[in-house]
Amino acid sequence: SQQGEEDPQALSIQEGENATMNCSYKTSINNLQWYRQNSGRGLVHLILIRSNEREKHSGRLRVTLDTSKKSSSLLITASRAADTASYFCATDSSGSARQLTFGSGTQLTVLP
Amino acid sequence: GAVVSQHPSWVICKSGTSVKIECRSLDFQATTMFWYRQFPKQSLMLMATSNEGSKATYEQGVEKDKFLINHASLTLSTLTVTSAHPEDSSFYICSARQRGGIQETQYFGPGTRLLVL
């Protein structure tokens, strides 16, 4: 079942600006992951943040996790036209199955 | 790094025919593989989880007789869409979890686009 909701559904910004996407989920998690998908392509893993972590950085990406609010955010700094893609959060829920449940996604468009 | 391939990358078929999609882990052994379906402008929905040598576990609402999954080896899982209909047209993506690897990591294939006429 679809657990995560993301907002905004679509975001359009100018190159050089920062882009922030939010994800909310419903159940307890082991970790939360962010993926990128270019149109019609497979998924690229961006970053993973564990339930006991609050913030994580990777290059121009910054992810936060608030387990009390069951929410996460992905910040892309100094965006580039090549960052144009759909971004999905995915939760790895507590339990033995270790399945990923994907959010609804945010379509990011970075205008040159 | 761990690579997962899918074949074919796209397929067009007539309504009523069956289509087989392969998912291979190229440089690692996969104890568990997952199959997802993605409709245009929507998110990925998990269809089923397959463990090597055992029957697949299907998500609620996914017909196991329509979507046959076989995970016969540690490097190959297949999804067969039987008697395909236009509403089965979608983007099918597999992922694999590495045997002995970090259990929180799944490696995704590039996807297979199915169009049923």
PDB file of C-alpha atoms in Angstrom:
ATOM      1  CA  SER A   1       0.000   0.000   0.000  1.00  0.00           C
ATOM      2  CA  GLN A   2       1.100   3.534  -0.628  1.00  0.00           C
ATOM      3  CA  GLN A   3       2.412   4.928   2.603  1.00  0.00           C
ATOM      4  CA  GLY A   4       4.214   8.099   1.787  1.00  0.00           C
ATOM      5  CA  GLU A   5       2.824  11.362   0.639  1.00  0.00           C
ATOM      6  CA  GLU A   6       5.077  13.925  -0.886  1.00  0.00           C
ATOM      7  CA  ASP A   7       4.671  17.592  -1.429  1.00  0.00           C
ATOM      8  CA  PRO A   8       4.718  19.457  -3.521  1.00  0.00           C
ATOM      9  CA  GLN A   9       3.549  17.203  -6.344  1.00  0.00           C
ATOM     10  CA  ALA A  10       5.358  19.467  -8.773  1.00  0.00           C
ATOM     11  CA  LEU A  11       8.018  22.117  -8.311  1.00  0.00           C
ATOM     12  CA  SER A  12       9.480  24.460 -10.875  1.00  0.00           C
ATOM     13  CA  ILE A  13      12.512  26.597 -10.053  1.00  0.00           C
ATOM     14  CA  GLN A  14      15.283  28.510 -11.751  1.00  0.00           C
ATOM     15  CA  GLU A  15      18.774  27.090 -12.069  1.00  0.00           C
ATOM     16  CA  GLY A  16      20.847  28.001  -9.040  1.00  0.00           C
ATOM     17  CA  GLU A  17      17.923  28.052  -6.640  1.00  0.00           C
ATOM     18  CA  ASN A  18      17.391  25.490  -3.909  1.00  0.00           C
ATOM     19  CA  ALA A  19      14.665  22.859  -4.131  1.00  0.00           C
ATOM     20  CA  THR A  20      12.953  21.373  -1.086  1.00  0.00           C
ATOM     21  CA  MET A  21      10.708  18.343  -1.182  1.00  0.00           C
ATOM     22  CA  ASN A  22       8.845  16.858   1.760  1.00  0.00           C
ATOM     23  CA  CYS A  23       7.729  13.354   2.533  1.00  0.00           C
ATOM     24  CA  SER A  24       5.373  12.094   5.217  1.00  0.00           C
ATOM     25  CA  TYR A  25       4.792   8.496   6.227  1.00  0.00           C
ATOM     26  CA  LYS A  26       2.565   6.571   8.584  1.00  0.00           C
ATOM     27  CA  THR A  27       4.310   3.626  10.223  1.00  0.00           C
ATOM     28  CA  SER A  28       7.527   2.995  12.125  1.00  0.00           C
ATOM     29  CA  ILE A  29      10.570   2.743   9.891  1.00  0.00           C
ATOM     30  CA  ASN A  30      14.079   1.322   9.867  1.00  0.00           C
ATOM     31  CA  ASN A  31      15.218   3.897   7.389  1.00  0.00           C
ATOM     32  CA  LEU A  32      14.009   6.295   4.732  1.00  0.00           C
ATOM     33  CA  GLN A  33      15.527   6.536   1.289  1.00  0.00           C
ATOM     34  CA  TRP A  34      15.328   9.063  -1.518  1.00  0.00           C
ATOM     35  CA  TYR A  35      15.406   8.093  -5.161  1.00  0.00           C
ATOM     36  CA  ARG A  36      15.511   9.984  -8.406  1.00  0.00           C
ATOM     37  CA  GLN A  37      13.847   8.906 -11.637  1.00  0.00           C
ATOM     38  CA  ASN A  38      14.372  10.509 -15.002  1.00  0.00           C
ATOM     39  CA  SER A  39      11.401  10.285 -17.325  1.00  0.00           C
ATOM     40  CA  GLY A  40      10.810   6.707 -18.453  1.00  0.00           C
ATOM     41  CA  ARG A  41      13.898   5.420 -16.707  1.00  0.00           C
ATOM     42  CA  GLY A  42      14.766   3.323 -13.681  1.00  0.00           C
ATOM     43  CA  LEU A  43      15.491   4.546 -10.197  1.00  0.00           C
ATOM     44  CA  VAL A  44      18.730   6.011  -8.945  1.00  0.00           C
ATOM     45  CA  HIS A  45      19.397   5.753  -5.221  1.00  0.00           C
ATOM     46  CA  LEU A  46      20.339   9.123  -3.776  1.00  0.00           C
ATOM     47  CA  ILE A  47      20.635   8.834  -0.040  1.00  0.00           C
ATOM     48  CA  LEU A  48      19.548   6.740   2.928  1.00  0.00           C
ATOM     49  CA  ILE A  49      18.871   8.050   6.417  1.00  0.00           C
ATOM     50  CA  ARG A  50      18.358   5.697   9.323  1.00  0.00           C
ATOM     51  CA  SER A  51      15.674   6.101  11.950  1.00  0.00           C
ATOM     52  CA  ASN A  52      18.217   7.161  14.572  1.00  0.00           C
ATOM     53  CA  GLU A  53      19.669   9.886  12.364  1.00  0.00           C
ATOM     54  CA  ARG A  54      18.298  13.392  12.042  1.00  0.00           C
ATOM     55  CA  GLU A  55      20.269  14.827   9.169  1.00  0.00           C
ATOM     56  CA  LYS A  56      22.512  13.598   6.418  1.00  0.00           C
ATOM     57  CA  HIS A  57      24.474  15.240   3.624  1.00  0.00           C
ATOM     58  CA  SER A  58      25.722  14.005   0.285  1.00  0.00           C
ATOM     59  CA  GLY A  59      27.180  16.559  -2.089  1.00  0.00           C
ATOM     60  CA  ARG A  60      24.417  19.053  -2.887  1.00  0.00           C
ATOM     61  CA  LEU A  61      21.824  16.923  -1.124  1.00  0.00           C
ATOM     62  CA  ARG A  62      20.674  17.386   2.429  1.00  0.00           C
ATOM     63  CA  VAL A  63      18.119  15.081   4.001  1.00  0.00           C
ATOM     64  CA  THR A  64      16.406  15.521   7.343  1.00  0.00           C
ATOM     65  CA  LEU A  65      14.288  13.059   9.256  1.00  0.00           C
ATOM     66  CA  ASP A  66      11.834  13.785  12.044  1.00  0.00           C
ATOM     67  CA  THR A  67      10.513  10.498  13.360  1.00  0.00           C
ATOM     68  CA  SER A  68       8.224  12.234  15.857  1.00  0.00           C
ATOM     69  CA  LYS A  69       6.414  13.908  12.973  1.00  0.00           C
ATOM     70  CA  LYS A  70       6.972  10.987  10.617  1.00  0.00           C
ATOM     71  CA  SER A  71       8.377  13.277   7.985  1.00  0.00           C
ATOM     72  CA  SER A  72      11.498  13.834   5.929  1.00  0.00           C
ATOM     73  CA  SER A  73      12.743  16.517   3.613  1.00  0.00           C
ATOM     74  CA  LEU A  74      15.162  16.516   0.712  1.00  0.00           C
ATOM     75  CA  LEU A  75      16.994  19.722  -0.095  1.00  0.00           C
ATOM     76  CA  ILE A  76      18.898  20.110  -3.345  1.00  0.00           C
ATOM     77  CA  THR A  77      21.120  23.154  -3.256  1.00  0.00           C
ATOM     78  CA  ALA A  78      22.299  25.188  -6.243  1.00  0.00           C
ATOM     79  CA  SER A  79      20.051  23.257  -8.594  1.00  0.00           C
ATOM     80  CA  ARG A  80      21.009  22.522 -12.189  1.00  0.00           C
ATOM     81  CA  ALA A  81      18.909  21.814 -15.252  1.00  0.00           C
ATOM     82  CA  ALA A  82      20.189  18.230 -15.066  1.00  0.00           C
ATOM     83  CA  ASP A  83      18.430  17.834 -11.703  1.00  0.00           C
ATOM     84  CA  THR A  84      15.101  17.854 -13.536  1.00  0.00           C
ATOM     85  CA  ALA A  85      13.485  14.523 -12.620  1.00  0.00           C
ATOM     86  CA  SER A  86      10.943  12.908 -10.330  1.00  0.00           C
ATOM     87  CA  TYR A  87      12.028  12.388  -6.746  1.00  0.00           C
ATOM     88  CA  PHE A  88      10.564   9.680  -4.536  1.00  0.00           C
ATOM     89  CA  CYS A  89      10.947   8.905  -0.881  1.00  0.00           C
ATOM     90  CA  ALA A  90      10.726   5.277   0.155  1.00  0.00           C
ATOM     91  CA  THR A  91      10.348   3.881   3.624  1.00  0.00           C
ATOM     92  CA  ASP A  92      11.874   0.629   4.794  1.00  0.00           C
ATOM     93  CA  SER A  93       9.433  -0.335   7.498  1.00  0.00           C
ATOM     94  CA  SER A  94      10.111  -2.160  10.701  1.00  0.00           C
ATOM     95  CA  GLY A  95       9.605  -5.872  10.303  1.00  0.00           C
ATOM     96  CA  SER A  96      11.147  -8.871   8.665  1.00  0.00           C
ATOM     97  CA  ALA A  97       9.950  -8.246   5.109  1.00  0.00           C
ATOM     98  CA  ARG A  98      12.166  -5.180   4.608  1.00  0.00           C
ATOM     99  CA  GLN A  99      10.039  -3.968   1.744  1.00  0.00           C
ATOM    100  CA  LEU A 100      10.223  -0.457   0.393  1.00  0.00           C
ATOM    101  CA  THR A 101       7.054   1.618   0.216  1.00  0.00           C
ATOM    102  CA  PHE A 102       7.281   4.563  -2.123  1.00  0.00           C
ATOM    103  CA  GLY A 103       5.822   8.005  -1.758  1.00  0.00           C
ATOM    104  CA  SER A 104       3.782   9.713  -4.424  1.00  0.00           C
ATOM    105  CA  GLY A 105       6.758  11.637  -5.781  1.00  0.00           C
ATOM    106  CA  THR A 106       7.653  15.212  -6.623  1.00  0.00           C
ATOM    107  CA  GLN A 107       8.244  16.269 -10.207  1.00  0.00           C
ATOM    108  CA  LEU A 108      11.072  18.810 -10.159  1.00  0.00           C
ATOM    109  CA  THR A 109      11.718  21.039 -13.142  1.00  0.00           C
ATOM    110  CA  VAL A 110      14.817  23.220 -13.107  1.00  0.00           C
ATOM    111  CA  LEU A 111      14.680  25.926 -15.719  1.00  0.00           C
ATOM    112  CA  PRO A 112      17.962  27.037 -17.300  1.00  0.00           C
TER     113      PRO A 112
ATOM    114  CA  GLY B   1      28.733  -1.617  -8.003  1.00  0.00           C
ATOM    115  CA  ALA B   2      25.793  -3.980  -8.041  1.00  0.00           C
ATOM    116  CA  VAL B   3      23.970  -3.973 -11.359  1.00  0.00           C
ATOM    117  CA  VAL B   4      20.510  -5.249 -12.148  1.00  0.00           C
ATOM    118  CA  SER B   5      19.375  -5.670 -15.728  1.00  0.00           C
ATOM    119  CA  GLN B   6      15.945  -6.190 -17.212  1.00  0.00           C
ATOM    120  CA  HIS B   7      15.011  -7.672 -20.519  1.00  0.00           C
ATOM    121  CA  PRO B   8      13.348  -6.610 -22.656  1.00  0.00           C
ATOM    122  CA  SER B   9      13.494  -2.866 -22.076  1.00  0.00           C
ATOM    123  CA  TRP B  10      10.240  -2.440 -23.921  1.00  0.00           C
ATOM    124  CA  VAL B  11       7.654  -4.738 -25.461  1.00  0.00           C
ATOM    125  CA  ILE B  12       4.500  -4.309 -27.512  1.00  0.00           C
ATOM    126  CA  CYS B  13       2.086  -7.200 -27.672  1.00  0.00           C
ATOM    127  CA  LYS B  14      -1.445  -8.027 -28.719  1.00  0.00           C
ATOM    128  CA  SER B  15      -4.198  -8.427 -26.187  1.00  0.00           C
ATOM    129  CA  GLY B  16      -4.466 -12.016 -24.967  1.00  0.00           C
ATOM    130  CA  THR B  17      -0.819 -12.911 -25.361  1.00  0.00           C
ATOM    131  CA  SER B  18       1.630 -13.593 -22.542  1.00  0.00           C
ATOM    132  CA  VAL B  19       4.775 -11.600 -21.958  1.00  0.00           C
ATOM    133  CA  LYS B  20       7.822 -12.630 -19.942  1.00  0.00           C
ATOM    134  CA  ILE B  21      10.127 -10.073 -18.347  1.00  0.00           C
ATOM    135  CA  GLU B  22      13.510 -11.081 -16.978  1.00  0.00           C
ATOM    136  CA  CYS B  23      15.340  -9.482 -14.086  1.00  0.00           C
ATOM    137  CA  ARG B  24      18.983 -10.400 -13.570  1.00  0.00           C
ATOM    138  CA  SER B  25      21.539  -9.483 -10.964  1.00  0.00           C
ATOM    139  CA  LEU B  26      24.711  -9.277 -13.013  1.00  0.00           C
ATOM    140  CA  ASP B  27      27.488  -9.253 -10.463  1.00  0.00           C
ATOM    141  CA  PHE B  28      25.926 -10.461  -7.258  1.00  0.00           C
ATOM    142  CA  GLN B  29      23.603 -13.095  -5.894  1.00  0.00           C
ATOM    143  CA  ALA B  30      20.148 -11.914  -4.993  1.00  0.00           C
ATOM    144  CA  THR B  31      18.273 -13.714  -2.260  1.00  0.00           C
ATOM    145  CA  THR B  32      15.227 -11.512  -2.663  1.00  0.00           C
ATOM    146  CA  MET B  33      13.829  -9.746  -5.704  1.00  0.00           C
ATOM    147  CA  PHE B  34      10.934  -7.330  -5.828  1.00  0.00           C
ATOM    148  CA  TRP B  35       8.610  -6.477  -8.694  1.00  0.00           C
ATOM    149  CA  TYR B  36       6.995  -3.070  -8.982  1.00  0.00           C
ATOM    150  CA  ARG B  37       4.524  -1.531 -11.394  1.00  0.00           C
ATOM    151  CA  GLN B  38       4.395   2.135 -12.245  1.00  0.00           C
ATOM    152  CA  PHE B  39       1.607   3.816 -14.193  1.00  0.00           C
ATOM    153  CA  PRO B  40       2.310   7.141 -15.961  1.00  0.00           C
ATOM    154  CA  LYS B  41       2.978  10.002 -13.583  1.00  0.00           C
ATOM    155  CA  GLN B  42       2.417   7.764 -10.576  1.00  0.00           C
ATOM    156  CA  SER B  43       4.608   6.157  -7.983  1.00  0.00           C
ATOM    157  CA  LEU B  44       5.948   2.634  -7.816  1.00  0.00           C
ATOM    158  CA  MET B  45       3.575   0.060  -6.402  1.00  0.00           C
ATOM    159  CA  LEU B  46       5.008  -3.172  -5.049  1.00  0.00           C
ATOM    160  CA  MET B  47       3.458  -6.161  -6.766  1.00  0.00           C
ATOM    161  CA  ALA B  48       5.287  -9.067  -5.202  1.00  0.00           C
ATOM    162  CA  THR B  49       8.347 -10.217  -3.326  1.00  0.00           C
ATOM    163  CA  SER B  50      10.165 -13.329  -4.443  1.00  0.00           C
ATOM    164  CA  ASN B  51      12.755 -15.328  -2.585  1.00  0.00           C
ATOM    165  CA  GLU B  52      14.987 -17.760  -4.414  1.00  0.00           C
ATOM    166  CA  GLY B  53      13.560 -21.241  -4.409  1.00  0.00           C
ATOM    167  CA  SER B  54      10.228 -20.373  -2.845  1.00  0.00           C
ATOM    168  CA  LYS B  55       6.868 -19.042  -3.939  1.00  0.00           C
ATOM    169  CA  ALA B  56       6.434 -15.328  -4.378  1.00  0.00           C
ATOM    170  CA  THR B  57       4.453 -13.273  -1.899  1.00  0.00           C
ATOM    171  CA  TYR B  58       1.929 -11.072  -3.665  1.00  0.00           C
ATOM    172  CA  GLU B  59       0.582  -7.761  -2.460  1.00  0.00           C
ATOM    173  CA  GLN B  60      -3.098  -7.348  -1.889  1.00  0.00           C
ATOM    174  CA  GLY B  61      -4.981  -6.849  -5.117  1.00  0.00           C
ATOM    175  CA  VAL B  62      -2.329  -8.418  -7.343  1.00  0.00           C
ATOM    176  CA  GLU B  63      -3.535 -11.573  -9.070  1.00  0.00           C
ATOM    177  CA  LYS B  64      -0.959 -14.309  -8.697  1.00  0.00           C
ATOM    178  CA  ASP B  65      -2.421 -16.289 -11.597  1.00  0.00           C
ATOM    179  CA  LYS B  66      -2.105 -13.290 -13.865  1.00  0.00           C
ATOM    180  CA  PHE B  67       1.374 -12.216 -12.833  1.00  0.00           C
ATOM    181  CA  LEU B  68       3.488 -15.345 -12.573  1.00  0.00           C
ATOM    182  CA  ILE B  69       6.787 -14.916 -10.800  1.00  0.00           C
ATOM    183  CA  ASN B  70       9.608 -17.413 -10.888  1.00  0.00           C
ATOM    184  CA  HIS B  71      12.822 -16.945  -8.929  1.00  0.00           C
ATOM    185  CA  ALA B  72      14.604 -20.102  -9.936  1.00  0.00           C
ATOM    186  CA  SER B  73      18.170 -18.996  -9.309  1.00  0.00           C
ATOM    187  CA  LEU B  74      20.075 -16.491  -7.225  1.00  0.00           C
ATOM    188  CA  THR B  75      20.585 -14.256 -10.250  1.00  0.00           C
ATOM    189  CA  LEU B  76      17.327 -14.471 -12.163  1.00  0.00           C
ATOM    190  CA  SER B  77      13.682 -13.724 -11.524  1.00  0.00           C
ATOM    191  CA  THR B  78      11.018 -13.638 -14.204  1.00  0.00           C
ATOM    192  CA  LEU B  79       7.620 -11.984 -14.307  1.00  0.00           C
ATOM    193  CA  THR B  80       5.134 -13.363 -16.808  1.00  0.00           C
ATOM    194  CA  VAL B  81       2.054 -11.306 -17.574  1.00  0.00           C
ATOM    195  CA  THR B  82      -0.450 -13.898 -18.746  1.00  0.00           C
ATOM    196  CA  SER B  83      -3.252 -13.074 -21.176  1.00  0.00           C
ATOM    197  CA  ALA B  84      -2.231  -9.445 -21.197  1.00  0.00           C
ATOM    198  CA  HIS B  85      -4.865  -6.752 -21.654  1.00  0.00           C
ATOM    199  CA  PRO B  86      -4.506  -3.031 -22.398  1.00  0.00           C
ATOM    200  CA  GLU B  87      -4.961  -2.192 -18.722  1.00  0.00           C
ATOM    201  CA  ASP B  88      -1.766  -4.153 -18.007  1.00  0.00           C
ATOM    202  CA  SER B  89       0.200  -1.595 -19.999  1.00  0.00           C
ATOM    203  CA  SER B  90       2.642  -0.126 -17.548  1.00  0.00           C
ATOM    204  CA  PHE B  91       6.285   0.275 -16.572  1.00  0.00           C
ATOM    205  CA  TYR B  92       7.520  -2.778 -14.679  1.00  0.00           C
ATOM    206  CA  ILE B  93      10.596  -2.404 -12.482  1.00  0.00           C
ATOM    207  CA  CYS B  94      12.449  -5.055 -10.521  1.00  0.00           C
ATOM    208  CA  SER B  95      14.893  -4.677  -7.686  1.00  0.00           C
ATOM    209  CA  ALA B  96      17.201  -7.086  -5.938  1.00  0.00           C
ATOM    210  CA  ARG B  97      18.646  -7.407  -2.486  1.00  0.00           C
ATOM    211  CA  GLN B  98      22.174  -8.766  -2.327  1.00  0.00           C
ATOM    212  CA  ARG B  99      22.896 -12.032  -0.552  1.00  0.00           C
ATOM    213  CA  GLY B 100      25.069 -11.262   2.427  1.00  0.00           C
ATOM    214  CA  GLY B 101      24.941  -7.567   1.658  1.00  0.00           C
ATOM    215  CA  ILE B 102      23.445  -4.680   3.536  1.00  0.00           C
ATOM    216  CA  GLN B 103      19.839  -5.763   3.885  1.00  0.00           C
ATOM    217  CA  GLU B 104      18.531  -2.225   3.626  1.00  0.00           C
ATOM    218  CA  THR B 105      19.914  -1.802   0.113  1.00  0.00           C
ATOM    219  CA  GLN B 106      17.928  -2.676  -2.980  1.00  0.00           C
ATOM    220  CA  TYR B 107      19.369  -2.351  -6.465  1.00  0.00           C
ATOM    221  CA  PHE B 108      16.895  -1.386  -9.158  1.00  0.00           C
ATOM    222  CA  GLY B 109      16.722  -2.471 -12.760  1.00  0.00           C
ATOM    223  CA  PRO B 110      16.139   0.015 -15.576  1.00  0.00           C
ATOM    224  CA  GLY B 111      12.526  -1.056 -16.064  1.00  0.00           C
ATOM    225  CA  THR B 112      10.485  -2.651 -18.834  1.00  0.00           C
ATOM    226  CA  ARG B 113       7.781  -0.722 -20.615  1.00  0.00           C
ATOM    227  CA  LEU B 114       4.857  -2.918 -21.668  1.00  0.00           C
ATOM    228  CA  LEU B 115       2.259  -1.768 -24.162  1.00  0.00           C
ATOM    229  CA  VAL B 116      -0.666  -4.070 -24.821  1.00  0.00           C
ATOM    230  CA  LEU B 117      -2.673  -3.280 -27.925  1.00  0.00           C
TER     231      LEU B 117
END
